[in-house]
PDB file of C-alpha atoms and ligand atoms in Angstrom:
ATOM      1  CA  MET A   1       5.090 -20.828   7.672  1.00 65.00           C
ATOM      2  CA  LEU A   2       6.769 -19.974   4.568  1.00 75.00           C
ATOM      3  CA  GLY A   3       9.450 -22.912   3.998  1.00 85.00           C
ATOM      4  CA  ASP A   4      10.886 -25.267   2.053  1.00 91.00           C
ATOM      5  CA  ILE A   5       7.624 -26.258  -0.472  1.00 94.00           C
ATOM      6  CA  SER A   6       6.370 -22.231  -0.529  1.00 94.00           C
ATOM      7  CA  PHE A   7       9.805 -21.640  -1.591  1.00 95.00           C
ATOM      8  CA  LYS A   8       9.580 -24.482  -4.514  1.00 96.00           C
ATOM      9  CA  ARG A   9       6.304 -23.037  -5.351  1.00 96.00           C
ATOM     10  CA  ILE A  10       7.098 -19.749  -5.884  1.00 96.00           C
ATOM     11  CA  GLU A  11       9.924 -20.245  -7.692  1.00 97.00           C
ATOM     12  CA  GLU A  12       7.187 -22.130 -10.186  1.00 97.00           C
ATOM     13  CA  GLU A  13       5.462 -19.669 -10.471  1.00 97.00           C
ATOM     14  CA  ARG A  14       7.987 -17.154 -11.297  1.00 97.00           C
ATOM     15  CA  GLU A  15       6.848 -16.512 -14.888  1.00 98.00           C
ATOM     16  CA  ASP A  16       3.471 -15.487 -14.111  1.00 98.00           C
ATOM     17  CA  LEU A  17       4.232 -13.365 -11.273  1.00 98.00           C
ATOM     18  CA  ILE A  18       7.235 -11.442 -13.067  1.00 98.00           C
ATOM     19  CA  LYS A  19       4.575 -11.771 -16.174  1.00 98.00           C
ATOM     20  CA  ALA A  20       1.891  -9.974 -13.606  1.00 98.00           C
ATOM     21  CA  ALA A  21       4.771  -7.274 -12.149  1.00 98.00           C
ATOM     22  CA  ARG A  22       5.388  -6.370 -15.838  1.00 97.00           C
ATOM     23  CA  LYS A  23       1.555  -5.325 -16.722  1.00 98.00           C
ATOM     24  CA  ILE A  24       1.622  -3.159 -13.630  1.00 98.00           C
ATOM     25  CA  TRP A  25       4.597  -1.810 -14.366  1.00 97.00           C
ATOM     26  CA  GLU A  26       3.503  -1.240 -18.195  1.00 96.00           C
ATOM     27  CA  ASN A  27       0.579   0.406 -17.029  1.00 97.00           C
ATOM     28  CA  PRO A  28       1.031   2.933 -14.224  1.00 97.00           C
ATOM     29  CA  GLU A  29      -1.992   4.368 -12.645  1.00 97.00           C
ATOM     30  CA  PRO A  30      -2.777   6.950 -10.194  1.00 95.00           C
ATOM     31  CA  GLY A  31      -4.715   6.009  -6.939  1.00 94.00           C
ATOM     32  CA  ASN A  32      -7.589   4.362  -6.797  1.00 94.00           C
ATOM     33  CA  LEU A  33      -7.840   4.518 -10.451  1.00 96.00           C
ATOM     34  CA  GLU A  34      -5.566   1.340 -10.999  1.00 97.00           C
ATOM     35  CA  PHE A  35      -7.876  -0.670 -12.848  1.00 98.00           C
ATOM     36  CA  ILE A  36      -5.533  -2.141 -14.688  1.00 98.00           C
ATOM     37  CA  ALA A  37      -3.338  -3.456 -12.162  1.00 98.00           C
ATOM     38  CA  SER A  38      -6.509  -4.368  -9.755  1.00 98.00           C
ATOM     39  CA  ASP A  39      -8.025  -6.754 -12.954  1.00 98.00           C
ATOM     40  CA  THR A  40      -3.870  -8.213 -13.390  1.00 98.00           C
ATOM     41  CA  CYS A  41      -4.092  -9.146  -9.496  1.00 98.00           C
ATOM     42  CA  ALA A  42      -7.405 -10.334  -9.531  1.00 98.00           C
ATOM     43  CA  GLU A  43      -6.799 -12.674 -13.010  1.00 98.00           C
ATOM     44  CA  LEU A  44      -3.745 -14.091 -11.328  1.00 98.00           C
ATOM     45  CA  LEU A  45      -5.364 -15.241  -8.510  1.00 98.00           C
ATOM     46  CA  GLU A  46      -8.166 -16.563 -10.317  1.00 98.00           C
ATOM     47  CA  LYS A  47      -5.928 -18.475 -12.879  1.00 97.00           C
ATOM     48  CA  LYS A  48      -4.253 -19.905  -9.416  1.00 97.00           C
ATOM     49  CA  GLY A  49      -7.692 -20.879  -8.078  1.00 96.00           C
ATOM     50  CA  PHE A  50      -8.384 -18.544  -5.806  1.00 97.00           C
ATOM     51  CA  LYS A  51     -11.907 -16.839  -5.233  1.00 95.00           C
ATOM     52  CA  VAL A  52     -11.411 -12.941  -5.342  1.00 97.00           C
ATOM     53  CA  GLU A  53     -13.447 -10.600  -3.886  1.00 98.00           C
ATOM     54  CA  ARG A  54     -13.679  -7.450  -6.649  1.00 97.00           C
ATOM     55  CA  ASP A  55     -14.272  -3.733  -5.457  1.00 97.00           C
ATOM     56  CA  TYR A  56     -13.659  -4.822  -2.192  1.00 98.00           C
ATOM     57  CA  ALA A  57     -14.444  -3.275   1.349  1.00 97.00           C
ATOM     58  CA  GLY A  58     -16.543  -0.423  -0.891  1.00 95.00           C
ATOM     59  CA  VAL A  59     -13.098   0.440  -2.843  1.00 96.00           C
ATOM     60  CA  PRO A  60     -13.552   0.148  -6.575  1.00 97.00           C
ATOM     61  CA  THR A  61      -9.806  -1.184  -6.795  1.00 97.00           C
ATOM     62  CA  ALA A  62      -8.932  -3.155  -4.038  1.00 98.00           C
ATOM     63  CA  ILE A  63      -9.517  -6.703  -3.537  1.00 98.00           C
ATOM     64  CA  ARG A  64      -9.197  -9.697  -1.537  1.00 98.00           C
ATOM     65  CA  ALA A  65      -8.371 -13.461  -1.918  1.00 98.00           C
ATOM     66  CA  GLU A  66      -7.758 -15.968   0.545  1.00 97.00           C
ATOM     67  CA  TYR A  67      -6.644 -19.315   1.625  1.00 97.00           C
ATOM     68  CA  GLY A  68      -7.266 -21.876   4.859  1.00 96.00           C
ATOM     69  CA  CYS A  69      -9.846 -21.385   7.329  1.00 94.00           C
ATOM     70  CA  GLY A  70      -9.947 -20.350  11.301  1.00 95.00           C
ATOM     71  CA  LYS A  71      -6.759 -18.826  12.933  1.00 96.00           C
ATOM     72  CA  PRO A  72      -4.433 -16.963  13.136  1.00 97.00           C
ATOM     73  CA  VAL A  73      -5.895 -15.054  10.436  1.00 98.00           C
ATOM     74  CA  ILE A  74      -2.077 -12.996   8.375  1.00 97.00           C
ATOM     75  CA  GLY A  75      -2.891 -10.287   6.580  1.00 97.00           C
ATOM     76  CA  LEU A  76      -0.366  -9.803   3.112  1.00 97.00           C
ATOM     77  CA  LEU A  77      -1.282  -5.985   2.210  1.00 96.00           C
ATOM     78  CA  GLY A  78       0.159  -5.547  -1.388  1.00 95.00           C
ATOM     79  CA  GLU A  79      -0.365  -2.089  -3.323  1.00 94.00           C
ATOM     80  CA  PHE A  80       0.418  -1.021  -7.156  1.00 96.00           C
ATOM     81  CA  ASP A  81      -0.255   3.041  -7.479  1.00 95.00           C
ATOM     82  CA  ALA A  82       2.019   4.856  -9.472  1.00 96.00           C
ATOM     83  CA  LEU A  83       3.462   8.400  -8.932  1.00 94.00           C
ATOM     84  CA  PRO A  84       2.897  11.681 -11.202  1.00 95.00           C
ATOM     85  CA  GLY A  85       5.865  12.544 -13.370  1.00 95.00           C
ATOM     86  CA  LEU A  86       7.860   8.985 -12.475  1.00 95.00           C
ATOM     87  CA  SER A  87       7.032   7.931 -16.135  1.00 96.00           C
ATOM     88  CA  GLN A  88      10.231   5.404 -17.098  1.00 94.00           C
ATOM     89  CA  LYS A  89      11.300   2.947 -19.194  1.00 93.00           C
ATOM     90  CA  ASP A  90      13.237  -0.020 -17.903  1.00 90.00           C
ATOM     91  CA  VAL A  91      16.953   1.469 -18.420  1.00 92.00           C
ATOM     92  CA  CYS A  92      19.221   2.548 -15.785  1.00 91.00           C
ATOM     93  CA  HIS A  93      19.055   6.016 -16.906  1.00 94.00           C
ATOM     94  CA  LYS A  94      16.589   8.424 -16.686  1.00 93.00           C
ATOM     95  CA  GLU A  95      14.271   8.345 -19.482  1.00 95.00           C
ATOM     96  CA  PRO A  96      10.630   9.026 -19.390  1.00 96.00           C
ATOM     97  CA  VAL A  97       8.126   6.691 -21.843  1.00 95.00           C
ATOM     98  CA  GLU A  98       5.617   9.988 -21.745  1.00 95.00           C
ATOM     99  CA  GLU A  99       7.350  13.091 -20.685  1.00 96.00           C
ATOM    100  CA  GLY A 100       5.619  14.100 -16.995  1.00 95.00           C
ATOM    101  CA  GLY A 101       3.965  11.011 -17.094  1.00 96.00           C
ATOM    102  CA  TRP A 102       2.785   8.410 -14.448  1.00 96.00           C
ATOM    103  CA  GLY A 103       5.446   5.473 -13.504  1.00 96.00           C
ATOM    104  CA  HIS A 104       6.199   3.041 -10.529  1.00 94.00           C
ATOM    105  CA  GLY A 105       9.329   5.257  -9.308  1.00 86.00           C
ATOM    106  CA  CYS A 106       9.370   2.860  -5.846  1.00 87.00           C
ATOM    107  CA  GLY A 107       8.846  -0.313  -7.046  1.00 91.00           C
ATOM    108  CA  HIS A 108       4.855  -0.267  -6.260  1.00 93.00           C
ATOM    109  CA  CYS A 109       4.328  -2.697  -9.492  1.00 96.00           C
ATOM    110  CA  LEU A 110       6.157  -5.625  -7.542  1.00 97.00           C
ATOM    111  CA  MET A 111       4.396  -5.270  -4.275  1.00 96.00           C
ATOM    112  CA  SER A 112       1.074  -7.086  -4.878  1.00 97.00           C
ATOM    113  CA  PRO A 113       2.597  -9.849  -7.484  1.00 98.00           C
ATOM    114  CA  ALA A 114       4.795 -10.643  -4.652  1.00 97.00           C
ATOM    115  CA  ASN A 115       2.200 -10.622  -2.363  1.00 97.00           C
ATOM    116  CA  ILE A 116       0.196 -13.431  -4.638  1.00 98.00           C
ATOM    117  CA  GLY A 117       3.512 -15.512  -4.528  1.00 97.00           C
ATOM    118  CA  ALA A 118       3.415 -15.924  -1.006  1.00 96.00           C
ATOM    119  CA  LEU A 119      -0.354 -16.874  -0.843  1.00 97.00           C
ATOM    120  CA  ILE A 120       0.283 -19.155  -3.468  1.00 97.00           C
ATOM    121  CA  GLY A 121       3.108 -20.822  -1.883  1.00 97.00           C
ATOM    122  CA  LEU A 122       1.922 -20.580   1.360  1.00 96.00           C
ATOM    123  CA  ARG A 123      -1.113 -22.473   0.051  1.00 97.00           C
ATOM    124  CA  ASP A 124       0.921 -25.243  -0.373  1.00 96.00           C
ATOM    125  CA  GLU A 125       3.177 -25.234   2.143  1.00 95.00           C
ATOM    126  CA  MET A 126      -0.005 -25.400   4.799  1.00 96.00           C
ATOM    127  CA  GLU A 127      -1.936 -28.012   2.840  1.00 95.00           C
ATOM    128  CA  GLU A 128       0.739 -30.214   3.131  1.00 95.00           C
ATOM    129  CA  LYS A 129       2.088 -29.854   6.535  1.00 95.00           C
ATOM    130  CA  LYS A 130      -2.081 -29.375   7.766  1.00 95.00           C
ATOM    131  CA  ILE A 131      -1.038 -26.115   9.057  1.00 95.00           C
ATOM    132  CA  LYS A 132      -4.156 -24.029  10.717  1.00 95.00           C
ATOM    133  CA  GLY A 133      -5.169 -20.587  10.197  1.00 96.00           C
ATOM    134  CA  THR A 134      -5.962 -18.707   7.170  1.00 97.00           C
ATOM    135  CA  VAL A 135      -3.666 -16.038   4.841  1.00 97.00           C
ATOM    136  CA  VAL A 136      -5.580 -13.131   3.327  1.00 98.00           C
ATOM    137  CA  PHE A 137      -4.077 -11.213   0.348  1.00 98.00           C
ATOM    138  CA  TYR A 138      -5.848  -7.802  -0.261  1.00 98.00           C
ATOM    139  CA  ALA A 139      -4.470  -5.352  -2.954  1.00 97.00           C
ATOM    140  CA  CYS A 140      -4.723  -2.051  -1.497  1.00 96.00           C
ATOM    141  CA  PRO A 141      -5.035   1.357  -3.551  1.00 95.00           C
ATOM    142  CA  ALA A 142      -3.651   4.746  -3.086  1.00 92.00           C
ATOM    143  CA  GLU A 143      -0.641   4.630  -0.905  1.00 87.00           C
ATOM    144  CA  GLU A 144       1.415   6.958  -2.298  1.00 82.00           C
ATOM    145  CA  THR A 145      -1.690   9.743  -2.281  1.00 78.00           C
ATOM    146  CA  ILE A 146      -4.770   9.353  -0.284  1.00 73.00           C
ATOM    147  CA  GLY A 147      -4.656   6.549   2.015  1.00 76.00           C
ATOM    148  CA  GLY A 148      -6.298   3.949   0.329  1.00 89.00           C
ATOM    149  CA  LYS A 149      -6.127   1.661   2.940  1.00 92.00           C
ATOM    150  CA  GLY A 150      -8.162   4.123   5.148  1.00 90.00           C
ATOM    151  CA  ALA A 151     -11.177   3.777   2.923  1.00 91.00           C
ATOM    152  CA  MET A 152     -10.633   0.129   3.365  1.00 95.00           C
ATOM    153  CA  ALA A 153     -10.958  -0.005   6.885  1.00 93.00           C
ATOM    154  CA  HIS A 154     -13.536   2.163   6.990  1.00 92.00           C
ATOM    155  CA  GLY A 155     -15.590  -0.661   4.425  1.00 95.00           C
ATOM    156  CA  GLY A 156     -15.021  -3.064   7.128  1.00 95.00           C
ATOM    157  CA  ALA A 157     -11.336  -4.301   5.958  1.00 96.00           C
ATOM    158  CA  PHE A 158      -8.635  -5.864   8.246  1.00 96.00           C
ATOM    159  CA  LYS A 159     -10.930  -6.181  11.399  1.00 96.00           C
ATOM    160  CA  GLU A 160     -11.078 -10.322  10.586  1.00 97.00           C
ATOM    161  CA  LEU A 161      -7.266  -9.951  10.788  1.00 97.00           C
ATOM    162  CA  ASP A 162      -4.371 -10.960  13.492  1.00 97.00           C
ATOM    163  CA  VAL A 163      -1.560  -9.459  11.703  1.00 95.00           C
ATOM    164  CA  ALA A 164      -0.797  -8.009   8.315  1.00 93.00           C
ATOM    165  CA  LEU A 165       2.026  -8.010   6.844  1.00 92.00           C
ATOM    166  CA  CYS A 166       3.616  -5.553   4.226  1.00 90.00           C
ATOM    167  CA  TRP A 167       6.797  -5.087   2.018  1.00 90.00           C
ATOM    168  CA  HIS A 168       8.543  -2.434  -0.302  1.00 89.00           C
ATOM    169  CA  PRO A 169      11.100  -2.781  -2.449  1.00 90.00           C
ATOM    170  CA  GLY A 170      14.678  -1.218  -1.238  1.00 86.00           C
ATOM    171  CA  ARG A 171      18.346  -1.590  -1.801  1.00 85.00           C
ATOM    172  CA  TYR A 172      18.319  -4.313   0.493  1.00 83.00           C
ATOM    173  CA  ASN A 173      16.727  -6.842   2.528  1.00 86.00           C
ATOM    174  CA  ARG A 174      15.671  -6.226   5.704  1.00 84.00           C
ATOM    175  CA  SER A 175      13.084  -6.950   8.677  1.00 81.00           C
ATOM    176  CA  SER A 176      11.671  -5.339  11.659  1.00 69.00           C
ATOM    177  CA  TYR A 177      11.525  -2.050   9.686  1.00 67.00           C
ATOM    178  CA  SER A 178       8.768   0.617  10.380  1.00 67.00           C
ATOM    179  CA  PHE A 179       7.146   2.736   7.834  1.00 69.00           C
ATOM    180  CA  LEU A 180       3.783   4.088   7.684  1.00 70.00           C
ATOM    181  CA  THR A 181       1.462   2.147   5.346  1.00 68.00           C
ATOM    182  CA  GLY A 182      -1.680   3.883   5.744  1.00 71.00           C
ATOM    183  CA  ALA A 183      -3.313   6.413   7.336  1.00 72.00           C
ATOM    184  CA  ASN A 184      -6.575   8.072   7.808  1.00 75.00           C
ATOM    185  CA  SER A 185      -7.610  11.954   6.687  1.00 75.00           C
ATOM    186  CA  GLN A 186      -9.586  14.074   8.988  1.00 81.00           C
ATOM    187  CA  ILE A 187     -11.266  17.108   7.942  1.00 87.00           C
ATOM    188  CA  PHE A 188     -11.532  20.213   9.831  1.00 94.00           C
ATOM    189  CA  ARG A 189     -14.239  22.777  10.249  1.00 96.00           C
ATOM    190  CA  PHE A 190     -13.376  25.807  11.449  1.00 97.00           C
ATOM    191  CA  TYR A 191     -16.225  28.531  12.032  1.00 97.00           C
ATOM    192  CA  GLY A 192     -15.351  32.276  12.160  1.00 96.00           C
ATOM    193  CA  LYS A 193     -17.677  35.188  13.325  1.00 96.00           C
ATOM    194  CA  THR A 194     -18.478  38.711  12.306  1.00 95.00           C
ATOM    195  CA  ALA A 195     -17.517  42.217  13.690  1.00 94.00           C
ATOM    196  CA  HIS A 196     -17.015  45.304  12.839  1.00 94.00           C
ATOM    197  CA  ALA A 197     -13.635  45.895  11.529  1.00 89.00           C
ATOM    198  CA  ALA A 198     -13.183  49.109  12.436  1.00 92.00           C
ATOM    199  CA  CYS A 199     -15.186  49.622  15.921  1.00 93.00           C
ATOM    200  CA  ASP A 200     -14.651  45.750  17.692  1.00 94.00           C
ATOM    201  CA  PRO A 201     -12.559  44.064  15.409  1.00 91.00           C
ATOM    202  CA  HIS A 202     -11.483  42.332  18.986  1.00 93.00           C
ATOM    203  CA  LEU A 203     -15.242  41.127  19.009  1.00 95.00           C
ATOM    204  CA  GLY A 204     -14.760  39.011  15.617  1.00 95.00           C
ATOM    205  CA  ARG A 205     -13.279  35.555  15.104  1.00 95.00           C
ATOM    206  CA  SER A 206     -10.833  35.072  12.179  1.00 94.00           C
ATOM    207  CA  ALA A 207     -11.738  31.018  10.888  1.00 96.00           C
ATOM    208  CA  LEU A 208      -8.733  31.854   8.567  1.00 96.00           C
ATOM    209  CA  ASP A 209      -6.503  32.415  12.217  1.00 95.00           C
ATOM    210  CA  GLY A 210      -7.682  29.130  13.152  1.00 96.00           C
ATOM    211  CA  VAL A 211      -6.470  27.480   9.845  1.00 97.00           C
ATOM    212  CA  GLU A 212      -3.071  29.151  10.288  1.00 97.00           C
ATOM    213  CA  LEU A 213      -2.593  28.712  13.901  1.00 96.00           C
ATOM    214  CA  MET A 214      -3.117  25.041  13.862  1.00 95.00           C
ATOM    215  CA  ASN A 215      -1.115  24.706  10.748  1.00 94.00           C
ATOM    216  CA  VAL A 216       2.124  26.199  12.326  1.00 95.00           C
ATOM    217  CA  ALA A 217       0.943  24.083  16.126  1.00 93.00           C
ATOM    218  CA  ALA A 218       0.965  20.434  13.256  1.00 90.00           C
ATOM    219  CA  ASN A 219       3.984  21.391  12.040  1.00 91.00           C
ATOM    220  CA  TYR A 220       5.326  21.714  15.537  1.00 91.00           C
ATOM    221  CA  LEU A 221       3.877  18.781  16.640  1.00 87.00           C
ATOM    222  CA  ARG A 222       5.439  17.083  13.752  1.00 82.00           C
ATOM    223  CA  GLU A 223       9.216  18.254  14.466  1.00 84.00           C
ATOM    224  CA  HIS A 224       9.077  18.058  17.940  1.00 85.00           C
ATOM    225  CA  VAL A 225       6.823  14.931  18.931  1.00 82.00           C
ATOM    226  CA  PRO A 226       7.394  10.874  18.166  1.00 79.00           C
ATOM    227  CA  THR A 227       4.617   9.146  17.358  1.00 71.00           C
ATOM    228  CA  ALA A 228       4.322   5.559  19.164  1.00 62.00           C
ATOM    229  CA  SER A 229       5.534   3.579  16.912  1.00 55.00           C
ATOM    230  CA  GLU A 230       8.646   6.167  16.155  1.00 50.00           C
ATOM    231  CA  SER A 231      11.058   4.645  13.636  1.00 47.00           C
ATOM    232  CA  THR A 232      14.243   5.298  12.629  1.00 45.00           C
ATOM    233  CA  THR A 233      14.034   6.342   8.752  1.00 47.00           C
ATOM    234  CA  ALA A 234      17.921   5.992   8.159  1.00 45.00           C
ATOM    235  CA  SER A 235      19.876   2.718   6.765  1.00 46.00           C
ATOM    236  CA  PRO A 236      22.046   0.782   8.661  1.00 45.00           C
ATOM    237  CA  THR A 237      24.668   2.717   7.290  1.00 48.00           C
ATOM    238  CA  GLY A 238      23.053   6.019   8.588  1.00 43.00           C
ATOM    239  CA  GLU A 239      22.562   7.378   4.907  1.00 46.00           C
ATOM    240  CA  ALA A 240      18.276   8.228   4.504  1.00 44.00           C
ATOM    241  CA  LEU A 241      16.202   5.688   2.800  1.00 44.00           C
ATOM    242  CA  PRO A 242      14.240   6.820  -0.257  1.00 43.00           C
ATOM    243  CA  MET A 243      10.265   5.973   0.488  1.00 42.00           C
TER     244      MET A 243
HETATM  245 ZN1   ZN B 301       6.275   3.280  -2.059  1.00 75.95          ZN
END
């Protein structure tokens, strides 16, 4: 759907988009505490005429905004959480703003503003060409740590979508790349059974043994069994990519 009309509009929005990205870069926040980033994105969207749902799907820093109506429903997923120990000034050598502080080591400051740019551009393109469909932007917290998208999905997010698109900063442009961008966590409980350690140890069941065996088994699973969406994690030149 992105075409000349979108690209022209995105170019016109350049200054505001960069300003938002810079504000997120200068205020790196841990997962689920991205209140400045969330407000920055919401305010930018509102300034551009979108109605914003804050505290979306029961996740305090998640937001949602949309344009259009009917099918298909296309999702644009942005992130904005930072990483610990990666505090950095905007210089080409390592120089933290605050030693050991949080920082945007892999460019999450760019992801939501860029998707907002796409939403603004697509609004013009769809209006002008009378294209049917809905584009939804979601700001998704806590990608780096505890999986904000899982919590959002639990709260009802994404069900409306036909397809979800996201992007990540890197060293070159490439589509058709497959990353794990969201995961649900799972709680396992292990229960033991007591027995006399001297007389009948074989009658006992150690919950810790269960934990240890599962840990070993899960490691073998990861090492030897590909997931359904297994993809290469090497660049076209064969080098490993930073995630
Ligand atoms: Zn990242």
